[in-house]
Amino acid sequence: MTDEFRPTLLLTMGDPTGIGPEMTARILAEGSIREAVDIILLGDRRILEMGKAQAGVSFEVDLIDVPGAADHSAKAIPMIDLANMDPATITLGKPDPKVGALVGDTLKAAVEMARSGAVHGICFAPLHKKAMFDGGYRFNDEHQLFAHLLGFNGVFREMNVLDGQWMSRVTSHVSLREALDLITHDRIIEALRLTDTMLRRAGTEAPRIAVAALNPHNGEGGLFGTEEIDIIRPAVEAAQAEGIDCQGPFPSDTVYLKAFAGDFDSVVAMYHDQGQIATKLKGFNKGVTVTSGLPIVFTTPAHGTAHDIVGKGIADTGAFVTAIKLATKLATAQHGVQSEGQPE
Amino acid sequence: MTPAPIALSCGEPAGIGPELAEAAWSELGESLPFFWIGDPAHLPGTVPSVVIDSPAQAAKAAAQGLPVLALSMPGPRVPGVAQAAHAPGVVAAIETGVRLAQDGSAGGVCTLPIHKKALADGAGFAFPGHTEFLAHLAGVDEVVMMLASDRLRVVPVTIHIALAEVPRVLTADLLEKRIRITHRALVERFGIAAPRLAVAGLNPHAGEGGRMGHEEETLIAPVLDRLRAVGMDLRGPLPADTMFHERARAGYDAALCMYHDQALIPIKTLDFDRGVNVTLGLPFIRTSPDHGTAFDIAGRGVANPTSTIEALRMAWRMAGGKA
């Protein structure tokens, strides 16, 4: 890893009916985020002006055509203007499939730019998933959209990060019936490897990972299901043999309490609600969501578009700032790995 | 009016039950009259105990020590080692508690954990657990397990089965029964005139309009529609991951969950050791701590009595007492 490497991130304003534009404007006006990373803003200039007005801030942008043209030493923020969204046509606080389609187009343009190699990560303000879906981006989550746009066929996962803890899961946005079929030895090991890798890239030197059971009471010795015995424990042992510090399976109603108490840096859940119920109660919606495993780093604040407070200038930028900082760290670490040619 | 004292059945003597009874008295004293049904020789003796002849003496006795309605069992307690000879006495303690709760001399019954295998070996106990035995004693077919703390009440619609079994076992009929029993118990036992129930979906995001599963549309929603038509205040099917935060909880009195961990994860995360079991649908009040016999730590005096104390408080409040 080279100490001089400075990643370039594309910043997008997310769904403009929400708090994305005003958060973006406030963060860029404040400016300190640019000390550690080169930022290029991608989106519609008029939307940025709207966000600046909402946030009550002002700053200059330097309009460029391609990422390579950015002058990161200048005070003006480099911006690529897609000129694809007119504030006059959007209603604040109201999800709109037409807007969702444009938000998807912006992300698509961001991924294309990143594929050219000039950009190392994409950090996006909150999306409105239903508006995007209804607008024609028919993916169950944005992570699947990104993998699709990148033509990526490998292992990728959504992960939820708060205060250095990384929560991940073996299955995600699929029905419970499908999830049950997808919980396999290989997929558990893949999730463990990726979780271990991401924690290390984020700076945890010796990640400790807990694995949740699938069944009540950890299967109660096979009485309430045998997946713990047949699938999960063998997968945990196989991952341990690879040098991953993982333990489990643990009963899922208390495994998160163990992690929140500091016993583990991560919990790998078997299915969506198993992880999301506990982590949302813990406040992970104030954290960052990462699409892990893709060649480009993607991060976003875990909170939503906050339609109830749009335009009031009170949106908290904390999670978005954390998302940008985490993307910077991950892009730097990922660059080190890729430039040394180490396999994943 | 002050309710009758709560009966606390001894459960498995080899487990942590006897020490929990003493710890509970030590915490509650006279403030919440209850009496322990068991063999006084099994008590560790960390606090005084007072043998009583009838529940009516419990309130007064509680000033001096743990009130005990004595049952005689053969042989001493050996922590961590269940004895078949104790099994008939353990069953008798439960039967006594139920009888006293049914005839009104106890305000309700709180059961300390039993060891199912010890009871099966020593007393031919053929029930999967306490709850089924109590339903049998009461002559009731359908009961519901609720877990309750100060902040949340949850009812798992399916309980102790493999997750892979849930989509098959979860039927409209079962869901409707669980909702009806829960609704009635909230009115009759918790004094909530018009209970508001939240019902979780089975799938992520409650299926998100069918994109991630269909049970919400084909099974859950029709049951809710049917019960709304008879006047119940039901919300759902709701995404399970966004229905347990404080603001969401303020909108309902109990949440029905489709499977065990969907109910247990939120209550443990919110109130780790303060959740208690409440059996709904019985003709008497029954609560129990939410843990087992803990043979591994029995006799060491380190067992955490919080859940037992909360279970006694819950029974007392349900009986109309202040605590």
XYZ file of C-alpha atoms in Angstrom, chain A residues 38-190:
153
model
C -10.523 14.111 -3.698
C -14.200 14.678 -4.317
C -16.073 15.133 -7.548
C -19.733 15.999 -7.353
C -21.947 14.308 -9.923
C -25.511 15.382 -10.572
C -27.589 18.264 -11.729
C -26.206 21.701 -11.008
C -29.669 23.142 -10.434
C -30.327 20.507 -7.776
C -27.092 21.522 -6.079
C -28.210 25.161 -6.119
C -31.466 24.068 -4.530
C -29.559 22.169 -1.852
C -27.338 25.200 -1.200
C -30.399 27.368 -0.742
C -32.018 24.788 1.559
C -28.859 24.586 3.653
C -28.234 28.327 3.521
C -24.663 27.933 2.260
C -22.694 29.080 -0.749
C -19.576 27.875 -2.549
C -18.194 27.780 -6.081
C -18.169 24.762 -8.353
C -15.778 24.077 -11.193
C -17.757 22.424 -13.990
C -15.806 19.666 -15.715
C -16.600 17.031 -18.329
C -14.580 14.067 -17.149
C -13.133 13.073 -13.755
C -9.578 13.500 -15.056
C -10.168 17.215 -15.572
C -10.727 17.905 -11.887
C -8.412 20.347 -10.097
C -8.554 19.151 -6.521
C -6.211 21.837 -5.253
C -8.644 24.601 -6.216
C -11.195 25.878 -3.752
C -14.088 25.363 -6.160
C -15.679 21.936 -5.987
C -15.204 19.903 -9.188
C -18.600 19.008 -10.547
C -19.849 17.038 -13.519
C -23.228 18.442 -14.431
C -25.567 15.784 -15.803
C -28.238 18.430 -16.394
C -30.884 15.745 -16.005
C -33.074 17.031 -13.178
C -35.019 20.237 -13.023
C -35.958 21.322 -9.493
C -39.096 22.902 -10.947
C -40.398 19.432 -11.782
C -39.921 17.839 -8.369
C -42.048 18.069 -5.268
C -40.068 18.057 -2.043
C -41.017 15.392 0.449
C -42.929 13.355 -2.076
C -41.605 10.121 -3.609
C -41.928 10.141 -7.390
C -41.104 7.291 -9.801
C -40.073 9.813 -12.485
C -37.517 11.249 -10.057
C -36.543 7.727 -8.999
C -35.693 6.938 -12.608
C -33.416 10.005 -12.809
C -31.765 9.075 -9.512
C -31.062 5.655 -11.015
C -29.663 7.312 -14.170
C -27.302 9.380 -12.021
C -26.025 6.306 -10.206
C -25.602 4.548 -13.536
C -23.518 7.455 -14.831
C -21.463 7.336 -11.624
C -20.765 3.623 -12.041
C -19.746 4.142 -15.680
C -17.301 6.850 -14.663
C -15.921 4.649 -11.925
C -15.442 1.791 -14.389
C -13.109 3.994 -16.397
C -10.711 3.765 -13.459
C -10.559 7.451 -12.620
C -12.773 7.055 -9.567
C -12.324 4.672 -6.656
C -15.547 4.967 -4.795
C -19.087 6.282 -4.954
C -20.738 7.842 -1.974
C -24.410 8.542 -2.412
C -27.022 10.392 -0.380
C -30.182 8.442 0.543
C -32.255 6.935 -2.241
C -35.951 6.303 -2.250
C -35.907 2.620 -3.144
C -39.547 2.318 -4.064
C -39.430 5.384 -6.310
C -36.411 3.916 -8.085
C -38.076 0.537 -8.447
C -41.287 2.040 -9.742
C -39.259 4.286 -12.024
C -37.862 1.257 -13.793
C -34.776 0.277 -11.792
C -36.321 -3.014 -10.836
C -33.808 -4.335 -8.336
C -34.661 -5.408 -4.786
C -31.879 -3.196 -3.488
C -29.249 -0.835 -4.828
C -26.472 -3.353 -4.197
C -27.923 -5.632 -6.851
C -28.168 -2.646 -9.179
C -24.485 -1.804 -8.673
C -23.364 -5.398 -9.251
C -25.505 -5.501 -12.374
C -24.075 -2.242 -13.723
C -20.559 -3.472 -13.063
C -21.272 -6.844 -14.650
C -20.017 -8.341 -11.402
C -20.725 -12.023 -10.809
C -18.735 -12.588 -7.627
C -19.647 -12.389 -3.972
C -21.039 -9.092 -2.705
C -23.078 -8.216 0.358
C -24.784 -5.307 2.023
C -23.130 -4.531 5.341
C -24.263 -2.162 8.082
C -21.627 -0.283 9.990
C -21.869 1.647 13.246
C -19.028 2.677 15.530
C -16.633 0.196 13.976
C -19.004 -2.763 14.137
C -19.872 -4.455 10.872
C -23.117 -6.397 10.618
C -23.595 -8.637 7.626
C -25.832 -11.483 6.564
C -25.822 -14.580 4.441
C -29.114 -13.767 2.701
C -30.804 -10.425 2.260
C -33.727 -9.119 0.221
C -35.414 -12.406 -0.615
C -38.469 -14.133 0.846
C -37.950 -16.194 3.970
C -38.608 -19.362 1.956
C -35.888 -18.450 -0.542
C -33.535 -17.440 2.237
C -33.870 -20.903 3.750
C -32.720 -22.435 0.461
C -29.830 -20.003 0.109
C -28.265 -20.737 3.482
C -25.498 -23.086 2.404
C -22.036 -24.020 3.605
C -20.382 -22.078 0.780
C -22.468 -18.955 1.177
C -21.776 -18.812 4.907
C -18.036 -19.106 4.311
C -18.217 -16.440 1.589
